[in-house]
Every structure is written in structure tokens, then in C-alpha cells.
Short mmCIF file of C-alpha atoms and ligand atoms in Angstrom, two decimals:
data_model
loop_
_atom_site.label_atom_id
_atom_site.label_comp_id
_atom_site.label_asym_id
_atom_site.label_seq_id
_atom_site.Cartn_x
_atom_site.Cartn_y
_atom_site.Cartn_z
CA MET A 11 -150.66 77.01 35.58
CA LYS A 12 -152.41 78.13 38.78
CA LYS A 13 -154.03 75.24 40.66
CA ASN A 14 -157.29 77.03 41.41
CA LYS A 15 -157.94 77.97 37.77
CA LYS A 16 -161.46 76.95 36.83
CA ILE A 17 -161.72 74.27 34.16
CA THR A 18 -165.06 73.81 32.39
CA GLU A 19 -165.48 71.02 29.87
CA ILE A 20 -167.02 72.27 26.63
CA SER A 21 -169.58 69.45 26.84
CA GLU A 22 -170.89 70.95 30.11
CA LEU A 23 -172.02 74.03 28.17
CA GLY A 24 -173.10 72.46 24.91
CA GLU A 25 -172.29 73.88 21.47
CA PHE A 26 -174.70 76.83 21.39
CA LYS A 27 -173.97 78.16 24.87
CA PHE A 28 -170.28 77.68 24.14
CA ILE A 29 -170.42 79.74 20.92
CA GLU A 30 -172.46 82.39 22.74
CA LYS A 31 -169.89 82.52 25.55
CA ILE A 32 -166.80 82.89 23.36
CA THR A 33 -168.36 85.43 20.99
CA ASN A 34 -170.46 87.65 23.26
CA SER A 35 -167.77 90.28 23.94
CA PHE A 36 -167.44 91.00 20.23
CA GLU A 37 -169.33 94.09 19.10
CA ILE A 38 -170.31 95.04 15.58
CA LYS A 39 -168.60 98.30 14.68
CA LYS A 40 -168.27 98.41 10.90
CA SER A 41 -170.92 100.14 8.82
CA GLU A 42 -170.62 97.39 6.18
CA THR A 43 -172.00 94.77 8.59
CA ILE A 44 -175.72 94.22 7.97
CA MET A 45 -175.85 90.88 9.83
CA GLY A 46 -173.07 89.40 11.96
CA ILE A 47 -173.05 86.29 14.15
CA GLY A 48 -176.45 84.70 14.78
CA ASP A 49 -177.96 83.64 11.50
CA ASP A 50 -177.12 81.09 8.82
CA SER A 51 -174.80 83.56 7.08
CA ALA A 52 -173.36 87.00 7.63
CA VAL A 53 -174.54 89.84 5.38
CA LEU A 54 -172.14 92.62 4.34
CA ASN A 55 -172.49 95.60 2.05
CA PHE A 56 -169.52 97.23 0.32
CA ASN A 57 -171.33 99.57 -2.06
CA SER A 58 -169.11 100.14 -5.10
CA ASN A 59 -165.86 98.81 -3.63
CA ASP A 60 -164.29 95.54 -4.70
CA VAL A 61 -164.32 92.85 -2.00
CA ILE A 62 -161.00 91.19 -1.11
CA ILE A 63 -161.08 87.77 0.60
CA SER A 64 -158.35 85.57 1.99
CA ASN A 65 -158.18 82.46 4.18
CA ASP A 66 -155.50 80.72 6.22
CA ILE A 67 -155.63 77.55 8.23
CA LEU A 68 -153.45 76.91 11.28
CA ILE A 69 -152.98 73.36 12.52
CA GLU A 70 -151.46 72.34 15.85
CA GLY A 71 -148.17 70.55 15.34
CA ILE A 72 -147.76 71.98 11.83
CA HIS A 73 -148.13 75.73 12.26
CA PHE A 74 -147.90 76.14 16.01
CA ASP A 75 -146.74 74.35 19.12
CA LEU A 76 -148.77 74.96 22.27
CA THR A 77 -145.75 74.30 24.50
CA TYR A 78 -144.59 77.83 23.71
CA ASN A 79 -147.45 79.53 21.84
CA PRO A 80 -149.74 81.00 24.52
CA LEU A 81 -153.36 80.63 23.38
CA LYS A 82 -154.04 84.34 23.62
CA HIS A 83 -151.10 85.15 21.36
CA LEU A 84 -152.14 82.39 19.01
CA GLY A 85 -155.63 83.88 18.64
CA TYR A 86 -154.06 87.26 17.94
CA LYS A 87 -151.62 85.85 15.41
CA ALA A 88 -154.28 83.80 13.61
CA VAL A 89 -156.13 87.04 12.87
CA ILE A 90 -153.02 89.10 12.05
CA VAL A 91 -151.66 86.71 9.41
CA ASN A 92 -154.95 86.98 7.54
CA LEU A 93 -155.25 90.74 7.83
CA SER A 94 -151.72 90.95 6.46
CA ASP A 95 -152.90 89.25 3.26
CA ILE A 96 -155.61 91.88 2.81
CA TYR A 97 -153.15 94.75 3.40
CA ALA A 98 -150.85 93.11 0.84
CA MET A 99 -153.55 93.84 -1.76
CA ASN A 100 -153.47 97.50 -0.66
CA ALA A 101 -156.96 97.06 0.81
CA GLN A 102 -158.53 97.61 4.23
CA PRO A 103 -159.68 94.52 6.14
CA SER A 104 -163.03 94.97 7.83
CA HIS A 105 -164.37 91.53 8.74
CA ILE A 106 -163.22 88.07 9.78
CA ILE A 107 -164.84 84.66 10.00
CA LEU A 108 -163.09 82.27 12.35
CA SER A 109 -163.65 78.52 12.64
CA ILE A 110 -162.17 76.15 15.18
CA GLY A 111 -161.74 72.41 15.56
CA LEU A 112 -161.08 71.31 19.13
CA SER A 113 -160.16 68.06 20.79
CA ASN A 114 -161.62 67.40 24.23
CA ARG A 115 -158.38 68.39 25.95
CA PHE A 116 -159.40 72.04 25.50
CA SER A 117 -161.53 73.62 28.20
CA VAL A 118 -163.96 76.51 27.83
CA GLU A 119 -161.44 78.71 29.66
CA ALA A 120 -158.63 77.76 27.27
CA ILE A 121 -160.69 78.69 24.21
CA GLN A 122 -161.80 81.85 25.95
CA GLU A 123 -158.10 82.79 26.12
CA LEU A 124 -157.77 82.17 22.40
CA TYR A 125 -160.79 84.40 21.72
CA ASP A 126 -159.39 87.11 24.04
CA GLY A 127 -156.49 87.30 21.59
CA VAL A 128 -158.89 87.35 18.63
CA LEU A 129 -160.86 90.17 20.30
CA GLN A 130 -157.69 92.17 20.90
CA ALA A 131 -156.73 91.86 17.22
CA CYS A 132 -160.26 92.86 16.13
CA LYS A 133 -160.05 95.95 18.31
CA ASN A 134 -156.52 96.95 17.28
CA TYR A 135 -157.25 96.56 13.57
CA SER A 136 -160.89 97.62 13.65
CA VAL A 137 -162.48 94.50 12.16
CA ASP A 138 -165.79 92.77 13.02
CA LEU A 139 -165.99 89.04 13.75
CA VAL A 140 -169.11 88.08 11.79
CA GLY A 141 -169.22 84.30 11.95
CA GLY A 142 -167.46 81.00 12.13
CA ASP A 143 -167.95 77.36 12.82
CA THR A 144 -167.16 75.12 15.76
CA SER A 145 -166.39 71.44 15.54
CA SER A 146 -164.74 68.77 17.62
CA SER A 147 -161.49 67.35 16.33
CA LYS A 148 -159.90 63.99 17.14
CA LYS A 149 -156.56 65.46 17.92
CA GLY A 150 -155.33 68.95 18.47
CA LEU A 151 -156.47 72.44 17.65
CA ILE A 152 -157.34 73.74 14.19
CA ILE A 153 -158.01 77.41 13.48
CA SER A 154 -159.23 78.66 10.13
CA VAL A 155 -159.62 82.39 9.55
CA THR A 156 -161.16 84.14 6.58
CA ALA A 157 -160.47 87.85 6.29
CA ILE A 158 -162.62 90.15 4.20
CA GLY A 159 -161.68 93.63 3.09
CA SER A 160 -162.42 96.13 0.39
CA THR A 161 -160.98 98.90 -1.70
CA LYS A 162 -161.41 100.80 -4.95
CA ARG A 163 -160.45 98.62 -7.90
CA LYS A 164 -157.72 100.97 -9.14
CA LYS A 165 -155.88 100.72 -5.82
CA ILE A 166 -155.52 96.94 -5.71
CA THR A 167 -151.90 95.75 -5.88
CA TYR A 168 -151.28 92.34 -7.41
CA ARG A 169 -148.06 90.38 -7.57
CA ASN A 170 -147.80 90.51 -11.34
CA ASN A 171 -147.26 94.12 -12.27
CA ALA A 172 -143.67 94.94 -11.24
CA LYS A 173 -141.84 96.70 -14.10
CA PRO A 174 -138.13 96.82 -15.03
CA ASN A 175 -136.30 99.53 -13.01
CA ASP A 176 -138.99 99.65 -10.32
CA LEU A 177 -137.51 99.95 -6.84
CA ILE A 178 -137.97 97.05 -4.44
CA VAL A 179 -139.04 98.26 -0.99
CA VAL A 180 -139.59 96.40 2.27
CA SER A 181 -141.10 97.62 5.55
CA GLY A 182 -139.62 97.05 9.02
CA ASP A 183 -136.91 94.45 9.47
CA LEU A 184 -136.55 90.78 8.63
CA GLY A 185 -135.43 87.51 10.19
CA GLY A 186 -136.74 88.31 13.67
CA ALA A 187 -139.60 85.81 13.73
CA TYR A 188 -137.29 83.04 12.55
CA MET A 189 -134.67 83.72 15.20
CA GLY A 190 -137.42 84.03 17.83
CA LEU A 191 -138.61 80.57 16.84
CA GLN A 192 -135.06 79.20 17.14
CA ILE A 193 -134.88 80.55 20.71
CA LEU A 194 -138.26 79.05 21.63
CA GLU A 195 -137.31 75.67 20.12
CA ARG A 196 -134.04 75.72 22.05
CA GLU A 197 -135.78 76.54 25.32
CA LYS A 198 -138.31 73.81 24.66
CA SER A 199 -135.58 71.18 24.41
CA VAL A 200 -133.93 72.52 27.58
CA PHE A 201 -137.31 72.34 29.32
CA ILE A 202 -137.85 68.73 28.25
CA VAL A 203 -134.54 67.77 29.92
CA ASN A 204 -135.09 70.00 32.96
CA PRO A 205 -138.72 71.02 33.58
CA ASN A 206 -137.64 73.30 36.45
CA SER A 207 -135.52 75.51 34.21
CA LYS A 208 -136.57 79.15 34.27
CA PRO A 209 -134.96 80.71 31.25
CA ASP A 210 -134.16 84.43 31.14
CA LEU A 211 -135.37 85.42 27.70
CA SER A 212 -135.08 89.18 28.17
CA ASN A 213 -132.17 89.38 25.70
CA TYR A 214 -134.37 87.85 23.02
CA SER A 215 -137.64 89.66 23.64
CA TYR A 216 -137.88 91.46 20.30
CA SER A 217 -137.41 88.31 18.23
CA ILE A 218 -139.71 86.19 20.40
CA GLN A 219 -142.41 88.81 20.13
CA ARG A 220 -141.93 88.93 16.35
CA PHE A 221 -142.70 85.24 16.27
CA LEU A 222 -145.43 84.92 18.91
CA LYS A 223 -147.30 88.18 18.44
CA PRO A 224 -146.65 89.68 15.02
CA GLU A 225 -148.39 92.79 13.73
CA ALA A 226 -149.75 93.47 10.25
CA ARG A 227 -148.52 96.65 8.51
CA LYS A 228 -151.74 98.63 8.49
CA ASP A 229 -149.63 101.77 9.01
CA ILE A 230 -147.71 101.24 5.78
CA ILE A 231 -150.91 101.03 3.72
CA LYS A 232 -152.05 104.29 5.30
CA LEU A 233 -148.69 105.90 4.63
CA LEU A 234 -148.65 104.85 0.96
CA ASP A 235 -152.11 106.32 0.61
CA GLU A 236 -151.07 109.61 2.23
CA LEU A 237 -147.99 109.82 -0.01
CA ASN A 238 -150.14 109.06 -3.02
CA ILE A 239 -147.96 106.09 -3.94
CA PHE A 240 -149.49 103.17 -5.83
CA PRO A 241 -147.10 100.24 -5.58
CA THR A 242 -146.81 98.38 -8.88
CA SER A 243 -146.84 95.07 -7.00
CA MET A 244 -147.07 93.97 -3.39
CA ILE A 245 -146.90 90.82 -1.25
CA ASP A 246 -146.62 90.21 2.49
CA ILE A 247 -143.57 88.33 3.70
CA SER A 248 -144.88 85.11 5.14
CA ASP A 249 -142.49 82.59 3.57
CA GLY A 250 -139.29 84.65 3.56
CA LEU A 251 -137.92 87.53 1.50
CA SER A 252 -136.34 85.23 -1.07
CA SER A 253 -139.41 83.18 -1.80
CA ASP A 254 -141.81 86.13 -1.72
CA LEU A 255 -139.66 88.34 -3.96
CA ILE A 256 -139.40 85.44 -6.40
CA HIS A 257 -143.22 85.30 -6.43
CA ILE A 258 -143.32 88.93 -7.53
CA ALA A 259 -140.58 88.40 -10.14
CA LYS A 260 -142.13 85.22 -11.59
CA ASN A 261 -145.64 86.64 -11.73
CA SER A 262 -144.34 89.87 -13.26
CA LYS A 263 -142.16 87.99 -15.79
CA ALA A 264 -139.10 89.89 -14.60
CA GLY A 265 -135.97 89.47 -12.48
CA PHE A 266 -134.22 91.51 -9.81
CA ASN A 267 -131.02 92.69 -8.22
CA LEU A 268 -131.29 92.48 -4.44
CA PHE A 269 -128.52 94.09 -2.36
CA GLU A 270 -127.50 92.16 0.73
CA ASP A 271 -126.22 95.23 2.58
CA LYS A 272 -129.61 96.94 2.20
CA ILE A 273 -131.66 94.17 3.82
CA PRO A 274 -132.94 95.55 7.15
CA ILE A 275 -132.02 93.34 10.10
CA ASP A 276 -132.41 94.31 13.76
CA GLU A 277 -129.29 94.31 15.99
CA GLU A 278 -130.83 91.74 18.33
CA VAL A 279 -131.51 89.46 15.37
CA LYS A 280 -127.88 89.81 14.24
CA ARG A 281 -126.68 88.91 17.73
CA ILE A 282 -128.91 85.83 17.98
CA SER A 283 -127.83 84.74 14.50
CA GLU A 284 -124.20 84.82 15.68
CA GLU A 285 -125.16 82.80 18.73
CA PHE A 286 -126.74 80.15 16.51
CA LYS A 287 -123.98 80.39 13.89
CA ILE A 288 -126.57 81.26 11.27
CA ASN A 289 -125.86 83.99 8.72
CA SER A 290 -128.39 86.73 9.54
CA THR A 291 -128.94 87.35 5.81
CA THR A 292 -129.99 83.71 5.49
CA ALA A 293 -132.47 84.21 8.35
CA ALA A 294 -133.89 87.29 6.59
CA LEU A 295 -134.04 85.62 3.19
CA ASN A 296 -135.43 82.26 4.19
CA GLY A 297 -136.94 82.67 7.65
CA GLY A 298 -140.45 83.86 6.99
CA GLU A 299 -143.34 84.85 9.28
CA ASP A 300 -142.22 88.47 9.60
CA TYR A 301 -145.44 89.77 7.98
CA GLU A 302 -143.69 92.83 6.61
CA LEU A 303 -144.82 94.26 3.28
CA LEU A 304 -142.64 93.83 0.20
CA PHE A 305 -143.54 96.02 -2.75
CA THR A 306 -142.25 97.67 -5.89
CA ILE A 307 -142.63 101.33 -6.85
CA ASN A 308 -141.84 103.41 -9.88
CA GLN A 309 -138.52 105.31 -9.59
CA LYS A 310 -140.42 108.61 -9.71
CA ASP A 311 -141.63 107.87 -6.18
CA TYR A 312 -138.07 107.63 -4.82
CA GLU A 313 -138.04 111.15 -3.38
CA LYS A 314 -141.28 110.49 -1.52
CA ILE A 315 -140.02 107.48 0.38
CA LYS A 316 -136.25 107.88 0.71
CA LYS A 317 -136.47 109.55 4.13
CA ILE A 318 -139.00 107.17 5.65
CA LYS A 319 -137.17 105.26 8.34
CA ASP A 320 -139.37 102.20 8.36
CA LEU A 321 -139.03 101.58 4.61
CA SER A 322 -135.85 100.21 3.02
CA ILE A 323 -135.04 100.21 -0.65
CA ILE A 324 -133.34 96.85 -1.11
CA GLY A 325 -132.98 96.51 -4.88
CA HIS A 326 -134.62 96.92 -8.24
CA ILE A 327 -136.54 94.93 -10.82
CA THR A 328 -134.72 93.95 -14.02
CA LYS A 329 -135.94 93.13 -17.50
CA SER A 330 -133.72 90.05 -17.51
CA ARG A 331 -135.39 87.21 -15.64
CA ASP A 332 -132.20 86.57 -13.59
CA ARG A 333 -132.62 86.78 -9.85
CA TYR A 334 -129.49 88.06 -8.17
CA LEU A 335 -128.44 88.73 -4.64
CA ILE A 336 -125.48 91.13 -4.71
CA ASN A 337 -123.51 90.26 -1.59
CA LYS A 338 -121.51 92.56 0.67
CA ILE A 339 -118.37 92.23 -1.46
CA GLY A 340 -120.21 92.86 -4.71
CA GLN A 341 -120.49 89.28 -5.98
CA LYS A 342 -123.67 88.30 -7.82
CA ILE A 343 -125.28 85.18 -6.39
CA GLU A 344 -128.22 83.55 -8.06
CA LEU A 345 -131.16 83.38 -5.69
CA ASN A 346 -133.44 80.37 -5.41
CA SER A 347 -136.52 80.22 -3.30
CA GLN A 348 -135.64 78.33 -0.17
CA GLY A 349 -138.33 79.93 1.91
CA TRP A 350 -140.54 77.91 4.14
CA ASP A 351 -142.48 75.29 2.21
CA THR A 352 -145.01 73.37 4.25
CA PHE A 353 -144.61 70.18 2.20
CA LYS A 354 -140.83 69.93 2.58
P1 ADP B 3 -174.95 76.59 11.46
O1 ADP B 3 -175.58 75.38 12.05
O2 ADP B 3 -175.83 77.36 10.53
O3 ADP B 3 -173.58 76.33 10.91
P2 ADP B 3 -173.85 77.41 13.94
O4 ADP B 3 -174.63 76.94 15.07
O5 ADP B 3 -172.58 76.71 13.59
O6 ADP B 3 -174.77 77.59 12.67
O7 ADP B 3 -173.47 78.92 14.21
C1 ADP B 3 -174.40 79.86 14.70
C2 ADP B 3 -173.82 81.24 14.55
O8 ADP B 3 -172.65 81.35 15.30
C3 ADP B 3 -173.46 81.57 13.11
O9 ADP B 3 -173.68 82.95 12.92
C4 ADP B 3 -171.97 81.28 13.06
O10 ADP B 3 -171.35 82.07 12.08
C5 ADP B 3 -171.54 81.63 14.47
N1 ADP B 3 -170.40 80.83 14.94
C6 ADP B 3 -170.32 79.49 15.09
N2 ADP B 3 -169.13 79.10 15.56
C7 ADP B 3 -168.41 80.23 15.70
C8 ADP B 3 -167.07 80.52 16.13
N3 ADP B 3 -166.23 79.55 16.50
N4 ADP B 3 -166.66 81.79 16.15
C9 ADP B 3 -167.49 82.78 15.74
N5 ADP B 3 -168.76 82.60 15.35
C10 ADP B 3 -169.21 81.33 15.31
MG1 MG B 4 -171.93 75.77 11.94
#
């Protein structure tokens, strides 16, 4: 950190001036916003659309580690993970409410950094920040984000409507965020032993970015709309392919055949997996935090999506409730959810 960086204690400003300072660069852009920040509640109007709401809480030491999560990226990610939940319903996010709990070790400038990331995400995804709450916390940083979106009722995709023979499709590639986290954890332990170490992380940049600054798949929702495809079910991959596909199967009272050789994994991720002696399929299945979209479509839509590079068909839904991974040599392996579980 630069020595001459200005540090202002939050108590110097007081709560109201502080809120004003961190929120004043946010502009209202959405037509649905009747009242944003500044009153007891926000007021939104969605006409005849259904309103989709989701919330996530991020707690220092549980969900993030400030030794390697820059505050600006953290602000960005806190918004993205919530927008991803709205996209996973096949809806468009339009508003967020963001609340923070702060211990006194955070300065005004530090929280400004966090909000710079929030602002960037609001701009990139075209959502209005319309409220929040600010509190002190005894220890650490807490960020809670509520995302609000809307869509026509007939477009909403739940987890419970996948049908036998539907194709299982995933966007992008998997396992990157997990391997990025492994790199950051390794560098952290090197740094603890030798604080002067200056690691060259250029060989790992894709995976680290997947972990620190993920994106939500707004583009995929747009594409599905343009192709006139209504997924029968959809979920975003936050816990890992295995766990999230099992959610779809369980809720839909069905099973699946998932083909290992179809799971999309980036070359860098494969290389890092070798370095860590982790099977890259395991990273993709159980890693989590990739925020890709996992969905099922009727077979009649196959022709429409087969040429789309960023979508991979990785298996199909079965009537039998068995959940199989078919490995690279054709063996059927029963799949259990071993995705990230915060209570384990
Ligand atoms: P109240 O006492 O009614 O909870 P506050 O003083 O907490 O009101 O908040 C005043 C306004 O500022 C409200 O519109 C609230 O939504 C907004 N606000 C408060 N904290 C934040 C924050 N951290 N981020 C964004 N908006 C906030
Ligand atoms: Mg309040």
C-alpha cells in the first residue's frame, strides 16, 4: 500500500455523510425505479411482469479472505453472484440492495474501493442500486446483496421441470475458479513465510480472474431468447457441477447420464490441476464458484445450439433416478454431491 494514501476513519464522517459519499456516484437508470436511495424504502414498478428476488450474504473469513481478495473485486463479485441467481431464473436483473457491516479497521477509502467495484458491476449489467443498510460489526466485513429482476411468467425457469431425454447443457468452462483459489491459497502461505516474495502469477491469470472477478452469464440469457429456446430447468453453478446438477435431478424427480469427456475445462485449468495433482474433472465437478449456467433443453432444440461454441452438451436426463458420470473409458460411476457445503 502506498504510504501517502489518505485514510479517513468512518467516524470522522458520521453515518449519513458516509452513506452519501459511497453512494453518490450511482445514478438511477432503470425505468422501473420510482424511488431509489434516500427514503425509508425503495419503490419499483414492474407492470405486468413477475418480480424475481434473491439474496446472498458474504462474510469475511467464510466467503472471502482480504489477504488476496482486493476490495474492488470483492464489491464486483458480491453483485455478480446475486445477478447470476436472477439470470438462472431466465430473468433480467434490474436492481440491487446492498448492506454492509464494518469493523473499525475499515477506512472510508477502503469502502469506497468496495463501492467502486459495485458501481462497475451496476454499469456493466445495467442495474440500479436502490438502497441498503450500514452497520458497524465487531469483527470483519459483512456484505449482503439482494438482487431484484423481472420477466414474463411463462419464461421463468425453475429447477424442477427437467424431463427424461432432455439434453443437459452448460455454458463456458468449469473448475477455473477452484483452481484460481488453490493458487491464491498457495501464494498466501508462501507470503506468510516470506513477505518479500513477489510471485509471477501470469501463468495462472485466467483461473485467478475466474475466482476473484467472475462474470454472470447475461449473454447466455440473451442468446436463449434470440434462439427462442425455453430451457426446461436452469441453475447457476455456484456449488459445483455435481451438486448443482443433482439439485436439478432431485427437484425434477429424475436422474442423468453425465459424460466426463464432454465437461468443458480450459487448458490452463488442466495444467494447474496437474501441478496440484488434482483430477481436473474433480475440480469441475466439485469446485464451484464458476457462475456458469447449467440448464436442460428439449431434444428438438439440439440443432439450434449444437454449433454454439460457448455451450456444451454434457449429458441427458433419464427417467431412472440414477445419477451417473460416464468416465473417459465408458465406466458408469454413481455421482454424489460433494460440492461446496458451507457447514462442512
Ligand atoms: P433507515 O434509518 O430508514 O434504515 P438509513 O439511514 O439506513 O435509513 O438509509 C438511508 C438511505 O440510504 C436509504 O435509502 C437506504 O436504503 C440507503 N442506504 C443506507 N446504507 C446504504 C448502503 N450501504 N448502500 C446503499 N444504500 C444505503
Ligand atoms: Mg438503515
